Short mmCIF file of C-alpha atoms and ligand atoms in Angstrom, two decimals:
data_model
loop_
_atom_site.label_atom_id
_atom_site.label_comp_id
_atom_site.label_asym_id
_atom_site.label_seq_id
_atom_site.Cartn_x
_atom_site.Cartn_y
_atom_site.Cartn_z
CA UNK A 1 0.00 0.00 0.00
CA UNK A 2 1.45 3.07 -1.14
CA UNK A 3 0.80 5.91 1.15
CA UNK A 4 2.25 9.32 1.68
CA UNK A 5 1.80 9.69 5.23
CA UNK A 6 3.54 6.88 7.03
CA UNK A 7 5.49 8.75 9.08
CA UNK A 8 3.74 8.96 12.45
CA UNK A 9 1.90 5.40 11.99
CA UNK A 10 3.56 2.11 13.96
CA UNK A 11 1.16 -0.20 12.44
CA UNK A 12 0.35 -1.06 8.64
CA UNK A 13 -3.72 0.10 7.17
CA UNK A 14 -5.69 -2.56 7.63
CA UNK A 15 -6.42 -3.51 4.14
CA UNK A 16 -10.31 -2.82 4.64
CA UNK A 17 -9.65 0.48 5.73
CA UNK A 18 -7.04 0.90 2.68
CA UNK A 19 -10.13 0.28 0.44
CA UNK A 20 -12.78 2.41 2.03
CA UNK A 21 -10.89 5.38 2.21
CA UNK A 22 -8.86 4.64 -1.39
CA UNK A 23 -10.00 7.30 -4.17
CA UNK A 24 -8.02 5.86 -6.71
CA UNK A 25 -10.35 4.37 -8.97
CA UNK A 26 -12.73 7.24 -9.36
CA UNK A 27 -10.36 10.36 -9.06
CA UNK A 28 -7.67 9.04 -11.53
CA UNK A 29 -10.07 11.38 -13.29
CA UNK A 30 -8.34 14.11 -12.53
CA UNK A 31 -4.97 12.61 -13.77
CA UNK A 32 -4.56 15.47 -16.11
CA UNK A 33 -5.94 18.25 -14.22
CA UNK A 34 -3.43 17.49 -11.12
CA UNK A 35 -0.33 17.28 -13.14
CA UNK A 36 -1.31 20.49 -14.83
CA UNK A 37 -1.96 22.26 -11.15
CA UNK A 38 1.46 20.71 -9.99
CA UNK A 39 3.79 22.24 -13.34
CA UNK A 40 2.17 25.66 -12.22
CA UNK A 41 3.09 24.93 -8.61
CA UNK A 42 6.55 24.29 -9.23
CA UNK A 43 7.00 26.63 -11.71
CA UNK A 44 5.63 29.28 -9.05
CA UNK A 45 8.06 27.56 -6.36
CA UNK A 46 11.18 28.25 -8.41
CA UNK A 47 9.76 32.04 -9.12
CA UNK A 48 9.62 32.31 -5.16
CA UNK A 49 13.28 30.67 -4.91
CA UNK A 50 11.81 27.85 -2.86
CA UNK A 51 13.14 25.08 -5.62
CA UNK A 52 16.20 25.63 -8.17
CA UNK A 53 15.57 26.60 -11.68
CA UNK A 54 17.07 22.59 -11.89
CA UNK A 55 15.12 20.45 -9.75
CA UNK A 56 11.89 22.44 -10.99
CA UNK A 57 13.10 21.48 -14.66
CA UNK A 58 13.42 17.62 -13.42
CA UNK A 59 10.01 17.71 -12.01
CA UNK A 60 8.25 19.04 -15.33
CA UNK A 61 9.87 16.92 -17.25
CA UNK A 62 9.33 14.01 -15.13
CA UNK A 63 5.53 15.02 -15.35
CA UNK A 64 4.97 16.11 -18.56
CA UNK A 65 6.43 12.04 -19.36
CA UNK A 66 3.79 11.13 -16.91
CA UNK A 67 0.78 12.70 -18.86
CA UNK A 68 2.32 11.60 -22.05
CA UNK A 69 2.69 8.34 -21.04
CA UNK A 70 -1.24 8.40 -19.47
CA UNK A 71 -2.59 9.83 -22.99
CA UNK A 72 -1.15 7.36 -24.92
CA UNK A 73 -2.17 4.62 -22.66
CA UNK A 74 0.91 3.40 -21.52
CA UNK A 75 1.04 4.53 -18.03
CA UNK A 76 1.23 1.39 -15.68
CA UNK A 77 -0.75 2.52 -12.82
CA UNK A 78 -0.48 1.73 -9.11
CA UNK A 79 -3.50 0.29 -8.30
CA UNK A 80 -1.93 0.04 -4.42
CA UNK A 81 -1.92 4.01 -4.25
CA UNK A 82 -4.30 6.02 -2.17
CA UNK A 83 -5.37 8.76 -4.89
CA UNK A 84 -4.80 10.00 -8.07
CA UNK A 85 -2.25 12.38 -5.83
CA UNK A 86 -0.44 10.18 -4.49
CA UNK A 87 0.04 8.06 -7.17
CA UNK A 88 1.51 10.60 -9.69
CA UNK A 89 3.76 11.54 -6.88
CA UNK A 90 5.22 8.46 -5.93
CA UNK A 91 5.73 7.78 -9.85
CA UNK A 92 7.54 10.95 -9.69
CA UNK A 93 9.90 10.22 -7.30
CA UNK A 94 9.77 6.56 -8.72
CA UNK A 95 11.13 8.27 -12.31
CA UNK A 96 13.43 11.24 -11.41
CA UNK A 97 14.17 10.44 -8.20
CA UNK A 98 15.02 12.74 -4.79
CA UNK A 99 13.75 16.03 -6.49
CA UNK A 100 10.12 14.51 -6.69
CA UNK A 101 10.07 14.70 -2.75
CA UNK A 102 10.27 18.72 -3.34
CA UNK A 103 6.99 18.78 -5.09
CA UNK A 104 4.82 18.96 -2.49
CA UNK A 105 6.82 21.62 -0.57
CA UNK A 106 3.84 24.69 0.59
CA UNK A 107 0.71 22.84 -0.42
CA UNK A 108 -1.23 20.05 1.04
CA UNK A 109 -3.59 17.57 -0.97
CA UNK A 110 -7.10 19.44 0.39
CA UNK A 111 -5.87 22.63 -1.56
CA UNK A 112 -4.43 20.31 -4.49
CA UNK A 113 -7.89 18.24 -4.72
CA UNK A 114 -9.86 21.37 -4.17
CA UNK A 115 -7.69 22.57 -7.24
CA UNK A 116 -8.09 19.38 -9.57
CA UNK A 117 -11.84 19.68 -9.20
CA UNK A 118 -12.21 22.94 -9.85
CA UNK A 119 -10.11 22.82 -12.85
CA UNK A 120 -12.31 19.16 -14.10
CA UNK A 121 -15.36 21.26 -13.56
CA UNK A 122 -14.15 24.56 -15.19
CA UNK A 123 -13.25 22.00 -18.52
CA UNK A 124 -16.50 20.07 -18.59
CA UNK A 125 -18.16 23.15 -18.67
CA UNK A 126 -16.48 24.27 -21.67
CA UNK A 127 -17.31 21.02 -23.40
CA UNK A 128 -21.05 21.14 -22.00
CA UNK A 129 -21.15 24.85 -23.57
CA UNK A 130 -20.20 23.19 -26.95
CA UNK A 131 -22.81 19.84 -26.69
CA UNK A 132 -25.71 22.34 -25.40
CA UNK A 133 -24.57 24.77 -28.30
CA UNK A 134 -25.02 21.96 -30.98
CA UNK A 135 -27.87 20.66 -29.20
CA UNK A 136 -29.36 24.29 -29.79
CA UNK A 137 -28.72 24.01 -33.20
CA UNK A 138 -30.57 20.65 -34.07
CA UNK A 139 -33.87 22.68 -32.25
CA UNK A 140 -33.48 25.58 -34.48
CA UNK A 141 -33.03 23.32 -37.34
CA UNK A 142 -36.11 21.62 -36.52
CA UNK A 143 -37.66 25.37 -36.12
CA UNK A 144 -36.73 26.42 -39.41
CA UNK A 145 -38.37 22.77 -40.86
CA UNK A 146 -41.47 23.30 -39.02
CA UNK A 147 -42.72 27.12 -39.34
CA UNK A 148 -46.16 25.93 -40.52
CA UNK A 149 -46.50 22.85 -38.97
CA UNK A 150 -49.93 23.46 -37.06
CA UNK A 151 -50.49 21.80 -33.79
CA UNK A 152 -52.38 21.97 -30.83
CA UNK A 153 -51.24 24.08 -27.53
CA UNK A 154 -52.13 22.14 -24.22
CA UNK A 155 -52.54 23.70 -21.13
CA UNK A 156 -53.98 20.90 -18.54
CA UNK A 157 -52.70 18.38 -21.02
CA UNK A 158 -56.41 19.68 -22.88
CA UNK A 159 -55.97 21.67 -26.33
CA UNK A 160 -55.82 25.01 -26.10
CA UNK A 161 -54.66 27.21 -28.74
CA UNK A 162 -53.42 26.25 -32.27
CA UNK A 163 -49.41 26.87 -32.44
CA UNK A 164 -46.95 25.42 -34.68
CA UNK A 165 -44.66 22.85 -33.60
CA UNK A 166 -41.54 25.71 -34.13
CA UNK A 167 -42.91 27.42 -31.36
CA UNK A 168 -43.31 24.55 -29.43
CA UNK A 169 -39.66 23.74 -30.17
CA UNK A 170 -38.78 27.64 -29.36
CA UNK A 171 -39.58 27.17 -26.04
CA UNK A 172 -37.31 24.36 -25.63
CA UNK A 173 -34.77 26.39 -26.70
CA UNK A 174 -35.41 29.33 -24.08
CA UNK A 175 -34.92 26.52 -21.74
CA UNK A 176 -31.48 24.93 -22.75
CA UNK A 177 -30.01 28.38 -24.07
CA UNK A 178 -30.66 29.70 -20.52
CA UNK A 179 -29.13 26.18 -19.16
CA UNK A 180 -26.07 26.69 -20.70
CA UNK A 181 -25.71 30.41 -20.13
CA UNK A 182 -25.92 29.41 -16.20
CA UNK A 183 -22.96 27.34 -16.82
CA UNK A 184 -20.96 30.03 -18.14
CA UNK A 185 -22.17 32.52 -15.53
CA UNK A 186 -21.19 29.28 -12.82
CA UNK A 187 -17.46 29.79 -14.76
CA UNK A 188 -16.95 33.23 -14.27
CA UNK A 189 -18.02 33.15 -10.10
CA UNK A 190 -16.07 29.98 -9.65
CA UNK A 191 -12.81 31.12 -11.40
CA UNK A 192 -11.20 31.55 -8.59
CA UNK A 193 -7.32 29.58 -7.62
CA UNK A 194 -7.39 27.75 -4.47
CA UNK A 195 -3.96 26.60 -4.79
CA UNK A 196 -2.15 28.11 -1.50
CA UNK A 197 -4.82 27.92 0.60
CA UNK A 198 -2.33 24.67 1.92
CA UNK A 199 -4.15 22.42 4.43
CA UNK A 200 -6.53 25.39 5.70
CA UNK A 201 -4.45 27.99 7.05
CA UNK A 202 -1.97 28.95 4.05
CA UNK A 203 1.61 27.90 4.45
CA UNK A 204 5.01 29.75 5.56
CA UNK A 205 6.14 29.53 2.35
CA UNK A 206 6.39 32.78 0.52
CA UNK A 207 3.98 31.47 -2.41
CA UNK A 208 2.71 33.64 -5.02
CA UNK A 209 -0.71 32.81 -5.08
CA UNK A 210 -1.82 35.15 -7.80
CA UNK A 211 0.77 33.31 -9.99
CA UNK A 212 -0.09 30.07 -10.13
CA UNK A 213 -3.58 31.57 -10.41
CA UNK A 214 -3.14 32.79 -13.43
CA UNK A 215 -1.01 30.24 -15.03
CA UNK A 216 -3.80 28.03 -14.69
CA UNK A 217 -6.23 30.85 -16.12
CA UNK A 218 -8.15 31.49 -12.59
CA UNK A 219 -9.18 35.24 -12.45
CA UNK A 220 -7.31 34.84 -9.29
CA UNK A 221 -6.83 33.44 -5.79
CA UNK A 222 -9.72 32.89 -3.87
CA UNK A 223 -9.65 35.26 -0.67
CA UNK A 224 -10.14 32.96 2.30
CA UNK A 225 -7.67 30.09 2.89
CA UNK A 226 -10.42 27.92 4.73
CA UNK A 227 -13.26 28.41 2.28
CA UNK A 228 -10.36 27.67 -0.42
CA UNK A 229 -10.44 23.90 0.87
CA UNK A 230 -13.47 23.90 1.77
CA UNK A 231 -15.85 25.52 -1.14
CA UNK A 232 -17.56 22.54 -2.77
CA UNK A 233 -20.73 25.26 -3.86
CA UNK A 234 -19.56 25.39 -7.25
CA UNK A 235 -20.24 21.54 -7.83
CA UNK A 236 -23.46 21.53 -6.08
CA UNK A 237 -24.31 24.60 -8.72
CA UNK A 238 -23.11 22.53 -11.22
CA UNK A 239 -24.87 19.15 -10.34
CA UNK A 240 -27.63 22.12 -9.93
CA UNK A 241 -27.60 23.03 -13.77
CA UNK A 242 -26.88 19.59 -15.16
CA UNK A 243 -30.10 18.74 -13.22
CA UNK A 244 -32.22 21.71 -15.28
CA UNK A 245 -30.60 20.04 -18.36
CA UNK A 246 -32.15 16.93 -17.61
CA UNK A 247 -35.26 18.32 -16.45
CA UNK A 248 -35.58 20.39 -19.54
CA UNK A 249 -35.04 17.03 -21.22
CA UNK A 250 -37.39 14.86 -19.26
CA UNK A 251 -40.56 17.34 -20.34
CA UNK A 252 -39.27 16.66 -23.44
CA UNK A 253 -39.24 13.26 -23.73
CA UNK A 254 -42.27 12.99 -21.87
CA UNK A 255 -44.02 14.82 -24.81
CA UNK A 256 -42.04 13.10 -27.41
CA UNK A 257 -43.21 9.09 -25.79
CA UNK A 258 -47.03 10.96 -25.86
CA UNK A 259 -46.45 12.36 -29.39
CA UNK A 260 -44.97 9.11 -30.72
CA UNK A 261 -48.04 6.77 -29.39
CA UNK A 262 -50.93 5.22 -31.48
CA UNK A 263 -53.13 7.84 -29.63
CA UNK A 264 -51.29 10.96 -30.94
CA UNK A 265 -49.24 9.70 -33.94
CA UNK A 266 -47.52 13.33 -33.88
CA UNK A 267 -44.22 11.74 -34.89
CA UNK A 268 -42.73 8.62 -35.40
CA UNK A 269 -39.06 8.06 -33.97
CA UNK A 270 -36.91 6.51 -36.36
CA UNK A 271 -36.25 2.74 -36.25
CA UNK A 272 -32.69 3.17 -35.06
CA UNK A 273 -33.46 5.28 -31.94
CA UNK A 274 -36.53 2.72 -30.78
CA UNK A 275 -36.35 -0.53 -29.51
CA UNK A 276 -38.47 -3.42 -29.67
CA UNK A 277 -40.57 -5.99 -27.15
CA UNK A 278 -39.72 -9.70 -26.79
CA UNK A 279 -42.93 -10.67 -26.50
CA UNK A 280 -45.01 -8.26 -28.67
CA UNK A 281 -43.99 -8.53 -32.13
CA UNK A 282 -45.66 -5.35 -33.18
CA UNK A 283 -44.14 -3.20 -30.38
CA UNK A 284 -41.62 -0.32 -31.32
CA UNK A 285 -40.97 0.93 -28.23
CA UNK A 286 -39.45 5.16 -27.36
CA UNK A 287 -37.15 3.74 -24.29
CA UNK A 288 -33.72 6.36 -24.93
CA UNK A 289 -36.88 8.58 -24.34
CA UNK A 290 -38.17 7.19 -21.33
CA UNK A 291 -34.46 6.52 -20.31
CA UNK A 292 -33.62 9.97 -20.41
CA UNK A 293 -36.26 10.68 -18.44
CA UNK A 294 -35.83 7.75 -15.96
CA UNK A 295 -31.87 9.07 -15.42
CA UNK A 296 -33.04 12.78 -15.01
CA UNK A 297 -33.81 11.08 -11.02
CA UNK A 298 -30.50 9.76 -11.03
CA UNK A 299 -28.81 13.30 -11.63
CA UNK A 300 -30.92 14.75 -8.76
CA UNK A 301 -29.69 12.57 -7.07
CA UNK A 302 -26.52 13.63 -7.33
CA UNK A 303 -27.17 16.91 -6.30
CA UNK A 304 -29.34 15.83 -3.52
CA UNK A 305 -26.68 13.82 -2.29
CA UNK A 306 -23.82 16.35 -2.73
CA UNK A 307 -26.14 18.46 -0.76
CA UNK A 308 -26.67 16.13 1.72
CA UNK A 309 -23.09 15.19 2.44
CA UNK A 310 -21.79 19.26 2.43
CA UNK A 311 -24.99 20.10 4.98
CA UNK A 312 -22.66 18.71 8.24
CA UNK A 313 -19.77 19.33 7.29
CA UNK A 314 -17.44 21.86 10.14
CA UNK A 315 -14.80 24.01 8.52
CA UNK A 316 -12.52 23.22 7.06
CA UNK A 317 -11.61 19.95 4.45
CA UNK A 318 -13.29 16.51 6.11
CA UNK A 319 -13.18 13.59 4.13
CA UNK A 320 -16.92 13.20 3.60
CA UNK A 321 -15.83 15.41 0.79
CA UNK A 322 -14.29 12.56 -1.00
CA UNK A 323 -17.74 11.62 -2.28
CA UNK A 324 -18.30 14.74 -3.74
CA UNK A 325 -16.65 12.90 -6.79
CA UNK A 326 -18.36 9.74 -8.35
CA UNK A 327 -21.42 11.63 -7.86
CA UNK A 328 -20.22 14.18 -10.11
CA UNK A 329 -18.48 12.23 -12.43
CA UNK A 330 -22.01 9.69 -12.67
CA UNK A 331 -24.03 12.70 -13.23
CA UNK A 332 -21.57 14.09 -16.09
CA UNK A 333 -21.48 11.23 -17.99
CA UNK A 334 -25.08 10.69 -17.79
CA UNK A 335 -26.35 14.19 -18.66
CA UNK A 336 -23.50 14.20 -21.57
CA UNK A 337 -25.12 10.94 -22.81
CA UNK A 338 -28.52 12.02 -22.21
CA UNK A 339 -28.22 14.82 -24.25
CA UNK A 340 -26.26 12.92 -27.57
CA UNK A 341 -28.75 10.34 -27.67
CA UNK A 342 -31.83 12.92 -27.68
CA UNK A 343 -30.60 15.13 -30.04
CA UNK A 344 -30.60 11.84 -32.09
CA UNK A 345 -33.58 10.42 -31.52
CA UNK A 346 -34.57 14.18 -32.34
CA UNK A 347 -32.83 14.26 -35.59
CA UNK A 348 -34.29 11.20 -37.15
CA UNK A 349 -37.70 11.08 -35.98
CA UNK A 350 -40.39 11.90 -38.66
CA UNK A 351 -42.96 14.45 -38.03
CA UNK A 352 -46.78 14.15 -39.07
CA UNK A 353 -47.86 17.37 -40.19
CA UNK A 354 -51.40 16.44 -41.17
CA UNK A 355 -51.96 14.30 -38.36
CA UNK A 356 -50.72 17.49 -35.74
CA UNK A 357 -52.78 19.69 -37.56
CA UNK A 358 -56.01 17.47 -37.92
CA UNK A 359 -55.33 17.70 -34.48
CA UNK A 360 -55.47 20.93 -33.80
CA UNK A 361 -58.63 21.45 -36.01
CA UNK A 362 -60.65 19.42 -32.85
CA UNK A 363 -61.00 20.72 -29.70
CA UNK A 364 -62.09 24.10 -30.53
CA UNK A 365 -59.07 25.22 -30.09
CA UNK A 366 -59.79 28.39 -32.06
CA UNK A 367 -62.88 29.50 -29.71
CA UNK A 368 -60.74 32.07 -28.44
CA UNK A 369 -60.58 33.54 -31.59
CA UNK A 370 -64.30 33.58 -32.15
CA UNK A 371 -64.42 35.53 -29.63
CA UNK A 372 -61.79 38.17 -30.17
CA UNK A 373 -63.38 38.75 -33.60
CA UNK A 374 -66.44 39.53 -31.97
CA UNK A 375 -63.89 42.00 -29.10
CA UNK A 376 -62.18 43.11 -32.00
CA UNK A 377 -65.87 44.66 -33.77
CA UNK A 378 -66.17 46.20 -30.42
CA UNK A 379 -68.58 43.87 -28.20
CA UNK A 380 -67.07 43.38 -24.37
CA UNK A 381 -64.78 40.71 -24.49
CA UNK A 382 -66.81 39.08 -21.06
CA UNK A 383 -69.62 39.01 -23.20
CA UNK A 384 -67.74 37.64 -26.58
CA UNK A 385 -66.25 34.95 -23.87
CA UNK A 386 -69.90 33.67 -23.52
CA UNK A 387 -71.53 33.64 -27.06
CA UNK A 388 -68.22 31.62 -28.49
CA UNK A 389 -69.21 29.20 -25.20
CA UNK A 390 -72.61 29.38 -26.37
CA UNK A 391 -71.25 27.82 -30.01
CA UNK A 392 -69.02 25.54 -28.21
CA UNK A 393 -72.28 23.92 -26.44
CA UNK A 394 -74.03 24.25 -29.80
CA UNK A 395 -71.09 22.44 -31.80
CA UNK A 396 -70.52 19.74 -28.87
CA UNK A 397 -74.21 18.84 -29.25
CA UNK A 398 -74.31 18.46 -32.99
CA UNK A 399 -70.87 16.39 -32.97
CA UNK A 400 -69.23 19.10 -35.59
CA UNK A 401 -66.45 21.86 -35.41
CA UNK A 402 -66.68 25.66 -35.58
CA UNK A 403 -65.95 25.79 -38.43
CA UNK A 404 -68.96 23.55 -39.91
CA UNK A 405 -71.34 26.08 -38.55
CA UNK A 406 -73.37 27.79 -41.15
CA UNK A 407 -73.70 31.71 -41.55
CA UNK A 408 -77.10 31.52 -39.80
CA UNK A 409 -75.76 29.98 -36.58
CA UNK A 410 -72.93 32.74 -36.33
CA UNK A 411 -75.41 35.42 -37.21
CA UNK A 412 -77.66 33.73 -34.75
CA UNK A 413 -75.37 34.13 -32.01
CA UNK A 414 -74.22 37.54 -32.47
CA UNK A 415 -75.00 39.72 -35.68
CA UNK A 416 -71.75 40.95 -35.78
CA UNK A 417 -70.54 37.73 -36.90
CA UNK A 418 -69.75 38.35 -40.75
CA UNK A 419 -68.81 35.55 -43.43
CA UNK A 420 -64.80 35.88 -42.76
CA UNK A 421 -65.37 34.37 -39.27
CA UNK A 422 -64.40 31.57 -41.47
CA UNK A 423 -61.19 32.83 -42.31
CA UNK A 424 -60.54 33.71 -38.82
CA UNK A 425 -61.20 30.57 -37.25
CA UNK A 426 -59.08 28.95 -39.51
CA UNK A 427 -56.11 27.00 -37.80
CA UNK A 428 -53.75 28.46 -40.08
CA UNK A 429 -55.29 32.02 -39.23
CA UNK A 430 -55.87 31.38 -35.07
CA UNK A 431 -51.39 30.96 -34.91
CA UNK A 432 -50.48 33.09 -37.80
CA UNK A 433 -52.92 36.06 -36.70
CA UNK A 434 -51.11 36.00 -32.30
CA UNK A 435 -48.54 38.28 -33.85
CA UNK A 436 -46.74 39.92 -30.58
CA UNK A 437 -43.50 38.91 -30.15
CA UNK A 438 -42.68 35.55 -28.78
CA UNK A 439 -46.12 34.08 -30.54
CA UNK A 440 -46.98 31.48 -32.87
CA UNK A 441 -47.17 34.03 -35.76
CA UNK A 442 -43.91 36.27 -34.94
CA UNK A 443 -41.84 32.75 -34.94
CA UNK A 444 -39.86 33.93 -38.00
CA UNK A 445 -38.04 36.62 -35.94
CA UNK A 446 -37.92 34.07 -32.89
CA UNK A 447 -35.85 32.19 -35.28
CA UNK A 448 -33.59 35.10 -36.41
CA UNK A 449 -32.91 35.51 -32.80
CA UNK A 450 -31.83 32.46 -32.25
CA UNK A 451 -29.80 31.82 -35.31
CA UNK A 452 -28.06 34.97 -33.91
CA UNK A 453 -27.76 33.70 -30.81
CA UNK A 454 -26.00 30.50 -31.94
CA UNK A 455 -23.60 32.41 -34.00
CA UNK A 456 -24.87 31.22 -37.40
N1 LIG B 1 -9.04 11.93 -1.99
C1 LIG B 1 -9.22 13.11 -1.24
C2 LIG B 1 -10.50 13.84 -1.67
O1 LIG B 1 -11.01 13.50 -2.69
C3 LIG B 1 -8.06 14.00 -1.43
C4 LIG B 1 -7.76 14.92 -0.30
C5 LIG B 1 -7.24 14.15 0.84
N2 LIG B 1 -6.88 15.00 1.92
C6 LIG B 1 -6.69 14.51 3.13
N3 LIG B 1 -6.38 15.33 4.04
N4 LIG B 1 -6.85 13.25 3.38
O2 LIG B 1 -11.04 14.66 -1.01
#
């Protein structure tokens, strides 16, 4: 058992208690991250004059092997060491010999750990920028595809209002566009270095703090030693916004397994994004749907738990805050996966125009705009509420639509009615006609909006 603390200890780990409190498996992870926080340490350290120009050249080069060696796969790994720390010091020492032993000089591993997960986080929210980015894209591409594809609005899960499904899709995109611009706001307040910050109370060492801050592109160090080791915020708001992402995706996929059934027939998802029943031969089944939204509790979880652990925790580092990382790491690889195979499964699934808009014709989901025409030619809108209710009863009872009422009905009902109620019950009119911004009918400039958004 390779361990970097045997000094004061007269009796070997018991192996049990190796294993339980081992973080080797899970943070080797943050391989790259550490070796990258250590160059910047010892480059600082030879700044200060606390190492030679010499033995911080050795211990560069003897790390930059080390990563080399990891990328390329050839790294034979110490599966007996206690954490990713340890281990890429003791293969250090193990390659360059007595200069390794100067690494560590003025920091301790709960400001080095606090510094490898800051920096993991920091880079998987630069790649989660990029994935929700290109997301984006395949919802304004289905936008731009489906301007005029008329569908029902639900509120109550009962049709409302006709829309098209590009506004539909629009307000996914509010949703994931303000996902990922939490993420970068979450960058810019958790930029800071906590590299320095030592075991809680700094060290002796004359380190320059702000240095190795910015060689590892912090916007500096943080200001309080013991929150520096023991700030784990950033990775609950984190675990916070990956669990909006799968939220955002759950509604989604919730509509798209509703939309995809016999009942709707809105859509049907493409043969290689379904899967099939071993008993029902007929079955095409939406499970990366219902996955998705099966693993969105799994995420929570994460945060729940992260919560959970951090809520009893005294100042300063404690090692509950080991567990800070598989969560994180489970609910990154999730979310990341979640969101590849959906934007899939949304790429290749086949809409049904006719069907969506047959389905907005029943209903009367342009009642509303019975009445407005009437508000519009100057009768109360209170009133105009209850003579399109009136034709609503009417219609119900005769088993037809609005729109199959004849002139004499309309006129019956109010004389104000005039033959283009036709026209303006239309489906087409009813979302074309809701013109202020952020409607059905203004969802061209929605879409300019976006495309600027996006860059494109
Ligand atoms: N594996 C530990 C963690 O993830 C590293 C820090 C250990 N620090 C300590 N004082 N034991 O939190």
């Amino acid at each position: 058992m390779a361990q970097l603390w045997g000094g004061r200890f007269t009796k070997e780990t018991d192996a049990r208690v190796f294993a339980f409190n081992a973080s080797l498996s899970f943070d080797i992870r943050l391989l790259k991250q550490d070796i990258r926080g250590s160059i910047a340490h010892v480059t600082m350290l030879a700044h200060a004059g606390i190492l030679t120009e010499e033995e911080k050249d050795s211990i560069i080069d003897g790390l930059g092997d080390i990563l080399a060696d990891a990328e390329n796969g050839t790294l034979t790994i110490d599966r007996t060491a206690e954490d990713v720390h340890s281990l890429i010091e003791a293969e250090l020492i193990r390659r360059i010999g007595e200069n390794g032993k100067k690494m560590h000089t003025g920091r301790s591993r709960n400001d080095q750990v606090a510094l490898d997960m800051r920096m993991y986080i920091r880079d998987e929210i630069d790649s989660f920028s990029g994935e929700l980015k290109d997301f984006l894209g395949i919802l304004l591409d289905l936008m731009e595809e489906h301007r005029t594809t008329f569908m029902p609005g639900f509120t109550h899960m009962q049709k409302a209002q006709p829309i098209v499904l590009a506004h539909h899709i629009g307000a996914y995109f509010q949703m994931f566009r303000r996902d990922r611009e939490h993420l970068l706001s979450l960058r810019i307040r958790m930029n800071t270095c906590p590299l320095g910050s030592g075991a809680l109370a700094g060290t002796t060492f004359p380190l320059n703090r702000e240095e190795t801050a910015a060689l590892l592109e912090f916007d500096g160090a943080c200001e309080n030693s013991i929150d520096g080791v023991s700030d784990r915020d950033y990775v609950i708001e984190f675990l916070g916004i990956l669990s909006s992402v799968m939220m955002h995706l759950s509604r989604f996929s919730e509509e798209i397994i509703m939309w995809n059934s016999d009942e709707y027939r809105f859509l049907t998802l493409d043969d290689s994004f379904s899967t099939g029943s071993s008993i029902m031969p007929q079955k095409k089944n939406p499970d990366i749907a219902e996955l998705v939204r099966g693993k969105t509790g799994r995420v929570y979880g994460a945060l729940i738990s992260l919560m959970t652990v951090m809520k009893g925790i005294p100042l300063a580092y404690n090692k509950d805050m080991q567990e800070d990382k598989e969560l994180t790491f489970d609910a990154i690889d999730t979310t990341r996966e979640c969101i590849a195979l959906f934007g899939g499964m949304l790429k290749t699934a086949v809409f049904h125009p006719e069907a969506m808009k047959k389905s907005a014709g029943g209903g009367f989901t342009n009642a509303t705009d019975a009445a407005d025409y009437l508000a519009a030619k100057g009768v109360p809108f209170r009133d105009a509420h209850s003579i399109a209710g009136r034709l609503v009863l009417t219609c119900i009872e005769r088993g037809c639509r609005l729109e199959d009422l004849s002139m004499e009905d309309w006129k019956e009902a109010h004389t104000a009615f005039e033959s283009d109620i036709y026209e303006a019950v239309s489906i087409e009119a009813c979302a074309a006609r809701r013109k202020t911004k952020g409607a059905p009918g203004a969802v061209d400039e929605e879409i300019k909006a976006n495309r600027e958004y996006l860059g494109l």
